[in-house]
XYZ file of C-alpha atoms in Angstrom:
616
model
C 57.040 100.878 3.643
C 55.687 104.335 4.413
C 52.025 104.558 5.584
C 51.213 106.314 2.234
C 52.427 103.412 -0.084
C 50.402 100.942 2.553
C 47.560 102.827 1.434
C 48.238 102.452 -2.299
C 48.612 99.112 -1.754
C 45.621 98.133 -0.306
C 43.433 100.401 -2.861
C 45.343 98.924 -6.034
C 44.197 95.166 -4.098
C 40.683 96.298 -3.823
C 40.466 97.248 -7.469
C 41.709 94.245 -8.886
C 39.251 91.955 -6.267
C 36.603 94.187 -8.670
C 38.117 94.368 -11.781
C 36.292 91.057 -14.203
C 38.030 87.904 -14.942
C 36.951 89.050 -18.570
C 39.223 91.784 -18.599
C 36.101 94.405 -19.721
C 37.529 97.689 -20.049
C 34.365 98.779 -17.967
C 35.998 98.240 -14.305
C 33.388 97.371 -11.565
C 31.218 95.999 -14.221
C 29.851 92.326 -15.145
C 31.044 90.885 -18.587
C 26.975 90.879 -19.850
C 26.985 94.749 -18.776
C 24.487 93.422 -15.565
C 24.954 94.278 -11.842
C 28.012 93.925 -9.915
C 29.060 90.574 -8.466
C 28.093 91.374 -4.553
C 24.789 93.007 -6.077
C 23.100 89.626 -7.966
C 19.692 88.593 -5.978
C 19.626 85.105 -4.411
C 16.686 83.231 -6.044
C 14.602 81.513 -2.976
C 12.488 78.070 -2.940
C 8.358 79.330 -3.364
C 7.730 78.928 0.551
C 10.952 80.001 1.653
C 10.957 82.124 4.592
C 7.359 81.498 5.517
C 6.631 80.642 8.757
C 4.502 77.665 10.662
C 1.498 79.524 10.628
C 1.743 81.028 6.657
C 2.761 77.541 5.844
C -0.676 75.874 7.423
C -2.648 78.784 6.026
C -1.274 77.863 2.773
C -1.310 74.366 3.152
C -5.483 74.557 4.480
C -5.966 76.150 0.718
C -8.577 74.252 -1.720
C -6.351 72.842 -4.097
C -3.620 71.683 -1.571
C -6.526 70.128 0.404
C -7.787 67.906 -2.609
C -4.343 66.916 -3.971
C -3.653 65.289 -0.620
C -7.106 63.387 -0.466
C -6.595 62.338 -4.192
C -3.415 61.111 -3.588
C -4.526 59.452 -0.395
C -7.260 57.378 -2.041
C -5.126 56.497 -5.420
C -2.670 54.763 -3.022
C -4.922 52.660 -1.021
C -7.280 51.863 -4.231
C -3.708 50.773 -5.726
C -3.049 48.810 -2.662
C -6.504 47.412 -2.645
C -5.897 46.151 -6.423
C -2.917 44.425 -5.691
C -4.368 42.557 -2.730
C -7.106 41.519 -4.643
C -5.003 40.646 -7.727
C -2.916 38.392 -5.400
C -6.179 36.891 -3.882
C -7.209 36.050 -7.747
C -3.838 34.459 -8.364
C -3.861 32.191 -5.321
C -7.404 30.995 -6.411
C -7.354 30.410 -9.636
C -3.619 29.638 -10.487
C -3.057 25.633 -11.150
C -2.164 24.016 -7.571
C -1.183 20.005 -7.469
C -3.221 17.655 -6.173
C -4.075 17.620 -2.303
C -2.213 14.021 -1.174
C -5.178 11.773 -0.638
C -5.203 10.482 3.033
C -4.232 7.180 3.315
C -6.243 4.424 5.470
C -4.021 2.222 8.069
C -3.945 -0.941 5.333
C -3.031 1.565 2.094
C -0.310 3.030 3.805
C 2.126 0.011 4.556
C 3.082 -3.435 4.051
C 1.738 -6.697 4.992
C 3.744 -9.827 6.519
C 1.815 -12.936 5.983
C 2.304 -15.460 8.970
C 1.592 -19.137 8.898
C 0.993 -19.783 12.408
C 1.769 -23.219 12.933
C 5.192 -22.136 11.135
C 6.454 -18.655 12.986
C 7.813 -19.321 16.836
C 7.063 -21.952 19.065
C 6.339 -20.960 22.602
C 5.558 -23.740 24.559
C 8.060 -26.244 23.168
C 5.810 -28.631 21.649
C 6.936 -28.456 17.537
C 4.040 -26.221 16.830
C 4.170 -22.417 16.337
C 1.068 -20.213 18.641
C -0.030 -17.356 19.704
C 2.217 -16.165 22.084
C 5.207 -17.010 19.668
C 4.232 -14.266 17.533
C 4.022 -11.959 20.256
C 7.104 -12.850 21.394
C 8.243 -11.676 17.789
C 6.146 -8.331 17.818
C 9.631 -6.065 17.693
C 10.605 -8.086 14.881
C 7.769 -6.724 12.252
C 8.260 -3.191 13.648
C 12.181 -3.724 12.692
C 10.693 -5.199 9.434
C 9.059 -1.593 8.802
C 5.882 -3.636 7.632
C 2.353 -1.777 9.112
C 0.262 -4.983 9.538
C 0.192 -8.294 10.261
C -1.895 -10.820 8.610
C -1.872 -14.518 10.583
C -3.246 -17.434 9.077
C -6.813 -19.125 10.976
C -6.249 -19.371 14.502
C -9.860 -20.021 15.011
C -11.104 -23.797 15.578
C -12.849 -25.917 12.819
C -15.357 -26.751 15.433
C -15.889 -23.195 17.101
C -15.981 -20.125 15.321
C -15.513 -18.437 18.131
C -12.765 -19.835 19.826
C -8.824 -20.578 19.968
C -7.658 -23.656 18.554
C -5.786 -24.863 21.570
C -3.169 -26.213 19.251
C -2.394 -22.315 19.075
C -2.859 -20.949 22.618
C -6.194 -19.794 24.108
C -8.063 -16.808 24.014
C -6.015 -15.140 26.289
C -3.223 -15.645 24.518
C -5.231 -13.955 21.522
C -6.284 -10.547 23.801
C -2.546 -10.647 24.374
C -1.200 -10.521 21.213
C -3.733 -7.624 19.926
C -2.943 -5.481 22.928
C 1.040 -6.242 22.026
C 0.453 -5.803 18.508
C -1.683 -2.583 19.125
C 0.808 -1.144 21.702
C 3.357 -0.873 18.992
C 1.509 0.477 15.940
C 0.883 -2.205 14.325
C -2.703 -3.412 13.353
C -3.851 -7.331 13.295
C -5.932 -9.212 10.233
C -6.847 -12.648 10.993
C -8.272 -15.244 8.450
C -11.355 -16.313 8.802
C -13.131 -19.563 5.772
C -16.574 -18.616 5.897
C -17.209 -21.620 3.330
C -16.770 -24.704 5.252
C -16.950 -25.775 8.941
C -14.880 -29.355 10.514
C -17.293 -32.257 10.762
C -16.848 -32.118 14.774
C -18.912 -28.065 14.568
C -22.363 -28.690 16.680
C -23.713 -27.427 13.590
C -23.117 -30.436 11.535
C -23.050 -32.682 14.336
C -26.596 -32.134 14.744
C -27.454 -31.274 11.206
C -26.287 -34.768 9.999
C -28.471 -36.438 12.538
C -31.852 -35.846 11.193
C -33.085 -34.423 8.291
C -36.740 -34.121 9.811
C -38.370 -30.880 9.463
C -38.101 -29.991 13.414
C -33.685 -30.201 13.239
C -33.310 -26.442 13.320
C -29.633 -27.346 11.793
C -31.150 -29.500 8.867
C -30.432 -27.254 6.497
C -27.046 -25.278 7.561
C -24.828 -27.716 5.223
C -25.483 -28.218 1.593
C -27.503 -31.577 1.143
C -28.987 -33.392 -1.832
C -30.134 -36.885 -2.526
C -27.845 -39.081 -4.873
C -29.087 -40.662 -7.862
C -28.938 -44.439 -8.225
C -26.713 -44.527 -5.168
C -23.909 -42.070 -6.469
C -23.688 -38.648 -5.844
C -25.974 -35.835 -6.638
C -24.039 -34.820 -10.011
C -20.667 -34.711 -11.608
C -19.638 -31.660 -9.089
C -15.583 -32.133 -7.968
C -13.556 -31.369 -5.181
C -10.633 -29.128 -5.526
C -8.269 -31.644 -4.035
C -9.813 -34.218 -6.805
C -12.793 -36.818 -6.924
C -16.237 -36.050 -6.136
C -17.414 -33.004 -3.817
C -19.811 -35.235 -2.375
C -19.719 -37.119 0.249
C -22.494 -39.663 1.982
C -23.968 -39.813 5.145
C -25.742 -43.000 6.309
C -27.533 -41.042 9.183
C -29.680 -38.697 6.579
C -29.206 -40.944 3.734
C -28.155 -37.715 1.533
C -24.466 -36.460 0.124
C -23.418 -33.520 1.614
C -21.223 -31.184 -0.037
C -17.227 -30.401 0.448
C -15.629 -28.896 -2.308
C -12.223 -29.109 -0.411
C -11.858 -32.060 1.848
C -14.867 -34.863 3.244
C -13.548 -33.416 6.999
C -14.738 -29.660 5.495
C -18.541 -29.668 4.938
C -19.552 -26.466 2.790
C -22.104 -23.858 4.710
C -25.555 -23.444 2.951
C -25.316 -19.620 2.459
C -29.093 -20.365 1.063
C -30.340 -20.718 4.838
C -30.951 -16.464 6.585
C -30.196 -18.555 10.078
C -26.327 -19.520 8.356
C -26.066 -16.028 7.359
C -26.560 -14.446 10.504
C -24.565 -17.055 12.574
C -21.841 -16.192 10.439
C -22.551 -12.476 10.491
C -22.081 -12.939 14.565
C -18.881 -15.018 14.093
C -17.408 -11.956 12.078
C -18.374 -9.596 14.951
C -16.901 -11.708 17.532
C -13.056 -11.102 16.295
C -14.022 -7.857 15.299
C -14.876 -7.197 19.150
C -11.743 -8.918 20.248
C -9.935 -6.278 18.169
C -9.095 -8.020 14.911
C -8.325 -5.183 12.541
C -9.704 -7.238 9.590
C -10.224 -10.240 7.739
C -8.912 -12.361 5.146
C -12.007 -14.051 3.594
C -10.533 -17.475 2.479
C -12.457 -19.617 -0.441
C -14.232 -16.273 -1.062
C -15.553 -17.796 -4.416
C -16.797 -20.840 -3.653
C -19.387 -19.801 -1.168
C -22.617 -19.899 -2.951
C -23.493 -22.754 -5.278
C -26.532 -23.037 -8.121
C -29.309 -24.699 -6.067
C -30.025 -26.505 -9.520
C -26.936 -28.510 -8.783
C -26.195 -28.448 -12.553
C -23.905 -30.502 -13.772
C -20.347 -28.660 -14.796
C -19.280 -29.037 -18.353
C -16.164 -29.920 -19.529
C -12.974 -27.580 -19.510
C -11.757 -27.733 -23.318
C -8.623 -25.965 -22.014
C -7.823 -28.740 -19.831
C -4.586 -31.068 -21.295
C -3.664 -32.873 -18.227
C -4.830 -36.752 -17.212
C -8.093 -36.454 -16.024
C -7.899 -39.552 -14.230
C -4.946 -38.841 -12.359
C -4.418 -40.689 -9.538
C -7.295 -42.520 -10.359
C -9.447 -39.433 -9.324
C -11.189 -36.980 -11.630
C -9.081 -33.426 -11.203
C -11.078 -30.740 -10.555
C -9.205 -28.553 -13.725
C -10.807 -30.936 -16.262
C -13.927 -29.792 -15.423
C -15.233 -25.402 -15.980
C -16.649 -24.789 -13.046
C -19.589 -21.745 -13.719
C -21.938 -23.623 -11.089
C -19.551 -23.631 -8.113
C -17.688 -20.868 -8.506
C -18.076 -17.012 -8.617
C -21.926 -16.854 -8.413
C -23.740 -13.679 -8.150
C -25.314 -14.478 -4.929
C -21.704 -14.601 -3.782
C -20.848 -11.185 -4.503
C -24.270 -10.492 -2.480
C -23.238 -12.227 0.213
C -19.780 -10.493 0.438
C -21.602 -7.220 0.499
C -23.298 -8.283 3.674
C -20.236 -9.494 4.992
C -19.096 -5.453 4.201
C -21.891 -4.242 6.103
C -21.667 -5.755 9.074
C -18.373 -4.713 9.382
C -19.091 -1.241 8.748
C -21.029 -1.193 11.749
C -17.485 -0.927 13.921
C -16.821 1.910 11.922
C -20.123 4.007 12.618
C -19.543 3.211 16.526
C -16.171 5.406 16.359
C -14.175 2.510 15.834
C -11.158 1.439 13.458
C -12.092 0.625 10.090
C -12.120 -3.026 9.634
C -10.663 -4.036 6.620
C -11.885 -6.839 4.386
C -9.642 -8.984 2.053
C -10.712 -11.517 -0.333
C -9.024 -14.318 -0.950
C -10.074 -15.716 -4.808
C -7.097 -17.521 -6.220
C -8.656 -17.390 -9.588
C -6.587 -17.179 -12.883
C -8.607 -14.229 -14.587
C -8.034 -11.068 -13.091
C -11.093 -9.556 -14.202
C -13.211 -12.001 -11.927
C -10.976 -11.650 -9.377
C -11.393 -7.634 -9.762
C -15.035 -7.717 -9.228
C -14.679 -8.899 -5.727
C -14.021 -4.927 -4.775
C -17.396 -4.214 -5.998
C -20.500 -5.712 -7.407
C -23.769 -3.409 -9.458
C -21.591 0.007 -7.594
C -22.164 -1.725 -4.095
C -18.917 -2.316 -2.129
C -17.496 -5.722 -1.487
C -13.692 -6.015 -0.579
C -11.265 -3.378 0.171
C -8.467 -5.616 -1.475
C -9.379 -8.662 -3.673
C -5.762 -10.178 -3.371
C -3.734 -10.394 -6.939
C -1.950 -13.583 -7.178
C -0.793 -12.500 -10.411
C 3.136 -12.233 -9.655
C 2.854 -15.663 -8.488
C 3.837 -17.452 -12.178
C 7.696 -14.224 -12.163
C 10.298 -16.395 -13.152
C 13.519 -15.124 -13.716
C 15.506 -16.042 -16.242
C 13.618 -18.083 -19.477
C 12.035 -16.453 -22.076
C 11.108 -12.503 -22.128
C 10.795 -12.276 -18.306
C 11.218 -8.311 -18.202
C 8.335 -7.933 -20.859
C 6.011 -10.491 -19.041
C 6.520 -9.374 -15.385
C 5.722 -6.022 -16.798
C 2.758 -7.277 -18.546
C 1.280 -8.998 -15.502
C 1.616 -5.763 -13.463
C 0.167 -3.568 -16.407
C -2.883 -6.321 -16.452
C -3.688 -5.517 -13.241
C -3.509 -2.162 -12.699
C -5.836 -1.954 -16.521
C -8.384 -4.052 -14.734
C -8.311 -2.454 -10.844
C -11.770 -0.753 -10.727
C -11.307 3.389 -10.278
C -10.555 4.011 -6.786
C -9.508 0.814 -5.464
C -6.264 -0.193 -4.302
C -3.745 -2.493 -5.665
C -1.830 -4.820 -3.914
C 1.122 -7.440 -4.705
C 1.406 -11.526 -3.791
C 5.040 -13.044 -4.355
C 4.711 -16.072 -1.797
C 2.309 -17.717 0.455
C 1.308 -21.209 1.733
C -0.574 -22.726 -1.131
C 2.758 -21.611 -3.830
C 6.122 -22.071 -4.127
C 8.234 -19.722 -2.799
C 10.586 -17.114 -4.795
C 13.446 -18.603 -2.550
C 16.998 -17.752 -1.933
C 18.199 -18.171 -5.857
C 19.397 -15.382 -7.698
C 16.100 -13.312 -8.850
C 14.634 -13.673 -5.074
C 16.013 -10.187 -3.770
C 15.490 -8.688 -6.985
C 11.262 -9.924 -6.329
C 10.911 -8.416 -3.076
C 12.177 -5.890 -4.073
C 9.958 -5.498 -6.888
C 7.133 -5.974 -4.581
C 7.705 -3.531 -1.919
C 7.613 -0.499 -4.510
C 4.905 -1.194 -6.819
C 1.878 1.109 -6.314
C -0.772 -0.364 -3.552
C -0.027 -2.722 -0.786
C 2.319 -5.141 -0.319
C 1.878 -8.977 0.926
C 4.926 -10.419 2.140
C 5.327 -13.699 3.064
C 7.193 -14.947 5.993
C 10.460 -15.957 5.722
C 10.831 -14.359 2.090
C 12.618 -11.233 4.105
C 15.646 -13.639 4.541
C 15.501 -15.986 1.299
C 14.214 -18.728 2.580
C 13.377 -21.509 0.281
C 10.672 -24.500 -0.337
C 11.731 -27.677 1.941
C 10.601 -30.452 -0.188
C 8.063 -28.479 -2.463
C 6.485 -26.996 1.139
C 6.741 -23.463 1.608
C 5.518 -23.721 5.141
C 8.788 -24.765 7.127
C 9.499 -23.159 10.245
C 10.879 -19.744 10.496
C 14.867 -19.551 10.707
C 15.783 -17.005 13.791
C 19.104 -18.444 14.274
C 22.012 -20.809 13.632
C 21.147 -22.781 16.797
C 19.352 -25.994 17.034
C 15.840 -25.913 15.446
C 16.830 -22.166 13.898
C 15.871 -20.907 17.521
C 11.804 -21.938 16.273
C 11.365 -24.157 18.908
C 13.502 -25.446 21.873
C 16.217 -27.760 21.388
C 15.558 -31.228 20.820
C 11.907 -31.117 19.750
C 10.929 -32.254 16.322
C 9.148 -29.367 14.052
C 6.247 -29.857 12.678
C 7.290 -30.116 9.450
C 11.079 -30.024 9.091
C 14.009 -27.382 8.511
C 16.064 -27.053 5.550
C 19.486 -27.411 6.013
C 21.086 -23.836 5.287
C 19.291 -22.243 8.784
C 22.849 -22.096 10.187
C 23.921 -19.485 7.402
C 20.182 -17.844 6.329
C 18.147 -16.900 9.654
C 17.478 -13.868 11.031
C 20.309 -13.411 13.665
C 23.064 -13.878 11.185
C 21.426 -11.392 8.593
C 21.076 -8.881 11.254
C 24.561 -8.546 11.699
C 24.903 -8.091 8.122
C 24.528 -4.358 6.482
C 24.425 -6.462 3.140
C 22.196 -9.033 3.417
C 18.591 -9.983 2.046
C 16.920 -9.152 5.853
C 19.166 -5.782 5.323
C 17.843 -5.004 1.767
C 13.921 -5.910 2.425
C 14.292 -3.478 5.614
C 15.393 -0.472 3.207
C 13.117 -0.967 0.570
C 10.008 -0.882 3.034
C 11.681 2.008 4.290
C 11.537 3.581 1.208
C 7.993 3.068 0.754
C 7.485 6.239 3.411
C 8.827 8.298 0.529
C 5.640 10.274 -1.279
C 6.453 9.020 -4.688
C 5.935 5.563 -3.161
C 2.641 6.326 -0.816
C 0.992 8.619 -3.059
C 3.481 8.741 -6.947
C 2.146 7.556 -10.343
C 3.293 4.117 -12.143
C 4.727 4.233 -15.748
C 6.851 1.964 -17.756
C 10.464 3.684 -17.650
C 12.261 1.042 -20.486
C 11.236 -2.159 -20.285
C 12.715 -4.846 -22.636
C 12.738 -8.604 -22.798
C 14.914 -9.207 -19.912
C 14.658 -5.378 -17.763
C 11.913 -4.650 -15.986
C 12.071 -1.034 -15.285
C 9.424 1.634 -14.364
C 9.097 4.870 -12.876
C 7.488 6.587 -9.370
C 6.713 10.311 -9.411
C 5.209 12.932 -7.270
C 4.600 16.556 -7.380
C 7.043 18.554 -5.722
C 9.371 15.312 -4.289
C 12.046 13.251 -5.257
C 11.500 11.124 -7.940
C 12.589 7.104 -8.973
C 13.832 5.091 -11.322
C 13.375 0.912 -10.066
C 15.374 -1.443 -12.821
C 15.521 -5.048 -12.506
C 17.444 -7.474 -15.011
C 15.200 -10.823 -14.814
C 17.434 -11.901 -18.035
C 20.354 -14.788 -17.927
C 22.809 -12.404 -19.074
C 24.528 -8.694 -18.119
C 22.149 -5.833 -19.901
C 23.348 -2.302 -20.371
C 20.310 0.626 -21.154
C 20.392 3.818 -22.007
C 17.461 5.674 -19.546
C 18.474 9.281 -20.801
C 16.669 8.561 -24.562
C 13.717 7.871 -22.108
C 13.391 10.960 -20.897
C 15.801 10.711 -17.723
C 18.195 13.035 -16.227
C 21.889 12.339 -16.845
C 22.853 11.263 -13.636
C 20.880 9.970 -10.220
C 21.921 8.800 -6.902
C 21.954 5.202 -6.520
C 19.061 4.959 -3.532
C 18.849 1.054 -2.793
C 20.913 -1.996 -4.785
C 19.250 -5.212 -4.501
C 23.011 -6.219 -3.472
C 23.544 -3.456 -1.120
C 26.825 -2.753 -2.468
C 26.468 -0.037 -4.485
C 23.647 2.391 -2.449
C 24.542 6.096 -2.454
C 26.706 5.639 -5.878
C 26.721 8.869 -8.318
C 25.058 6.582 -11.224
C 25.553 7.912 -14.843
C 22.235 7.077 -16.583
C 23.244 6.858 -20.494
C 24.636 3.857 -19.845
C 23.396 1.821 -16.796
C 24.640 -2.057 -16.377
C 22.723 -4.581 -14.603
C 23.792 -8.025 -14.120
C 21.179 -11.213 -13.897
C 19.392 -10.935 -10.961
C 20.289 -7.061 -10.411
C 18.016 -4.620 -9.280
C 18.601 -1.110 -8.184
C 16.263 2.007 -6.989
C 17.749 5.703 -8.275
C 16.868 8.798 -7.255
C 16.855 11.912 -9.249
């Protein structure tokens, strides 16, 4: 190609780089007849261009300078309303309950000791003091918080060890022990009667002359035609009167002639008591257990009691009159009694003011109607007991007729009648009843007890099923298979004796066993540290005539369901038409063969004797 066609060819490129896409016959031109393509004017941004310095002259103008500061103060006023609108919400949205804290004795269970019946120390037949220390890791294993011994005190010193159970060493001993491992000590303590060998009545029952500072520390009368005072009876039958040659007067017992009865009429009795009280409390008892409680003060009328028109028994038996067939309104439950109790509160409460523990008070009524026994937490709004003990599980049977309804009854009674604020608490055994024994309702009643709202009282020995030994529910504790079930050293005679099975039901044996009663008591107080069991409300779940069931709740934690078949025969309910999930985890089975189970609850099957704790 000559130059001059290279030049052609370049020019005819140019032209068509500027001829439009349009194809307008107007070459050069834009199709809207404007300016040509490498002619159109870039359009710039308003401040394009401008430099630092026109930018911040700009920038310092009036308008810019207000938009900024209104824009600053709309964002912190809107920050400011949202912080307070938080603050509002906080305050004034619904909040559960704060958990209410719990005093040493509300927040676990009791064991109940007989003394004479725990451990044996010294090999003489006869359980002591340094037997239940020697047991001390035994009630922590137990997961109970207290333990509650029966009188260790002797019946003619207040103030000392009865040397049938150690000596006061032995006492300091087993506080420290007991206090060393977390576990707090309530002793009892009869304020109503002394032993006839107490210097008090020694020397009041020498002389009834005007100058015997005792004369009047014991309740004396005259008789009338040489028989007693009136028709007044002794709980263990016959009259509550007894003579004494040496004053010529009846004084009074209302349990045996060996227990003469305090005159709480006499300030110097009141005080002496008072001081008794303070002694323990000194030594480091934790609280007492207020034995007799209503028999303490007696109408100074001595009024003769009326008949009992309830009564249906013999009431000559055993050629005695029986203290039932007689109502009893001039012995029992006076009003100067609850006064008296109230004093008994206060001098207690001195501990408390010095920085000490709280010492707790229990009364011990043993009275059929719960709302007398009820009124020994409080008297006129003044403050008596801190647990008036409720006896009223006592008469569970399983089996017979309606047990689920009745059980459930007898708890509902006394939670009705429990005065606002003051805590419940649970009796299934002690020394003066039968025990709930080794038969086939007896895991399904401890079990019962341990998760009812308040305190439980357990009574030795129930842990591993131990039963009555001839109608006595005070046989020696069974720690082994060996000889004497390890209570006292081979070859000595018990106090009382052994039942037979303590090769097969002791502690040793059970301890080996994931399954058995010791195994299943040890759970359930376990389960008691769980805050629908401290702190969770009570309701009835679905109870019918032969399952007991109910319900224990708390904000914010796992719930229960406890269901116990006190019925002869296999029951199947149906918990989700109650208002219950469809499914829980099995938590605790009284037979500790099912615990952890997946349990479906449309259709849950206990057998007699069953009982079972779900969670959902």
């Amino acid at each position: 190609m000559s130059a001059n066609d290279l030049d052609k060819a370049e020019q005819g490129a140019a032209e068509k780089l500027n001829k439009p896409e349009n194809g307008s016959p107007e070459d050069g031109k834009a199709a809207d007849g404007g300016l040509e393509a490498d002619e159109v004017e870039p359009k710039l941004a308003p401040f394009a261009g401008m430099g630092k310095e026109e930018l911040l002259k700009v920038s310092s103008e009036p308008f810019w300078v207000y938009l900024r500061w209104t824009l600053l103060v709309l964002f912190w006023l809107a920050w400011i309303a949202m912080l307070v609108g938080a603050i509002v919400i906080i305050v004034t949205a619904p909040r559960c309950a704060p958990r209410p804290e719990l005093e040493w004795w509300e927040h676990g269970g009791f064991l109940r000791v007989f003394t004479r019946s725990f451990k044996d120390s010294d090999g003489n037949g006869v359980g002591d003091l340094k037997g239940i220390e020697e047991k001390a890791d035994y009630l922590t294993d137990l997961n109970v918080k207290s333990l509650q011994i029966s009188a260790v005190y002797s019946a003619s010193n207040f103030t000392d060890v009865d040397p049938a159970f150690g000596t006061m060493a032995d006492f300091d001993s087993l506080v420290s022990t007991l206090h060393d491992k977390g576990l707090k000590l309530v002793v009892d303590f009869d304020p109503n009667h002394s032993g006839v060998d107490h210097p008090w009545f020694v020397q009041s029952a020498a002389s009834k002359a005007a100058d015997n500072t005792y004369k009047d520390y014991y309740v004396w009368a005259d008789g009338v035609g040489g028989n007693p005072p009136n028709n007044w009876l002794s709980v263990s039958g016959g009259s509550a009167w007894n003579y004494s040659a040496a004053r010529d007067q009846w004084y009074l017992h209302t349990f045996q002639p060996e227990q003469p009865d305090l005159n709480y009429r006499n300030p110097d009795v009141r005080a002496a008591v008072k001081d008794a009280l303070r002694f323990w409390a000194m030594k480091g008892a934790d609280g007492f257990r207020l034995t007799s409680a209503k028999y303490l003060v007696e109408d100074s009328a001595l009024t003769d009691e009326p008949a009992n028109p309830n009564y249906s028994g013999d009431p000559g038996k055993f050629c005695v009159p029986q203290y039932d067939s007689l109502s009893h309104p001039y012995t029992t439950n006076l009003d100067e009694t609850h006064t008296l109790l109230q004093e008994f509160r206060t001098t207690l409460d001195e501990f408390a003011k010095d920085g000490d523990s709280y010492r707790l008070l229990l009364t011990d009524v043993m009275d059929a109607n719960v709302r007398q026994v009820v009124k020994y937490y409080s008297s006129n709004g003044t403050r008596e007991a801190d647990i008036a003990l409720n006896y009223n599980l006592l008469a569970m049977q399983g089996g017979g007729d309606k047990p689920g309804n009745k059980t459930f009854g007898r708890i509902q009674s006394w939670l009705d009648n429990l005065p606002d604020g003051k805590r419940a608490n649970w009796v299934i055994g002690s020394e003066s009843s039968p025990r709930v024994g080794g038969g086939l309702y007896a895991r399904a009643a401890n079990l019962l007890l341990l998760l009812l709202p308040g305190t439980p009282m357990a009574y030795y020995g129930d842990e591993i099923g131990m039963a009555d030994v001839n109608g006595v529910s005070t046989s020696p504790m069974q720690w082994n298979n060996t000889d004497n079930a390890g209570f006292t050293n081979p070859g000595v005679t018990p106090w009382t004796p052994l039942p037979q099975n303590y090769s097969t039901v002791n502690v040793g044996t059970q301890k080996q066993d994931g399954s058995s009663f010791l195994s299943m008591f040890q759970k359930a107080a376990g389960l008691r540290d769980e805050p629908a069991f401290q702190w969770g409300a009570f309701s009835n779940a679905l109870t019918t005539d032969d399952v007991l069931s109910f319900k224990r709740e708390h904000a914010g934690a796992t719930s229960y369901l406890v269901a116990i078949n006190l019925g002869g025969a296999a029951s199947s309910q149906d918990y989700t038409a109650a208002g219950f999930p469809e499914e829980g985890t099995m938590a605790l089975s009284s037979g500790m063969d099912r615990n952890d189970e997946k349990l479906k609850l449309n259709a849950v099957t206990l057998q007699p004797g069953e009982a079972i704790v779900v969670s959902y």
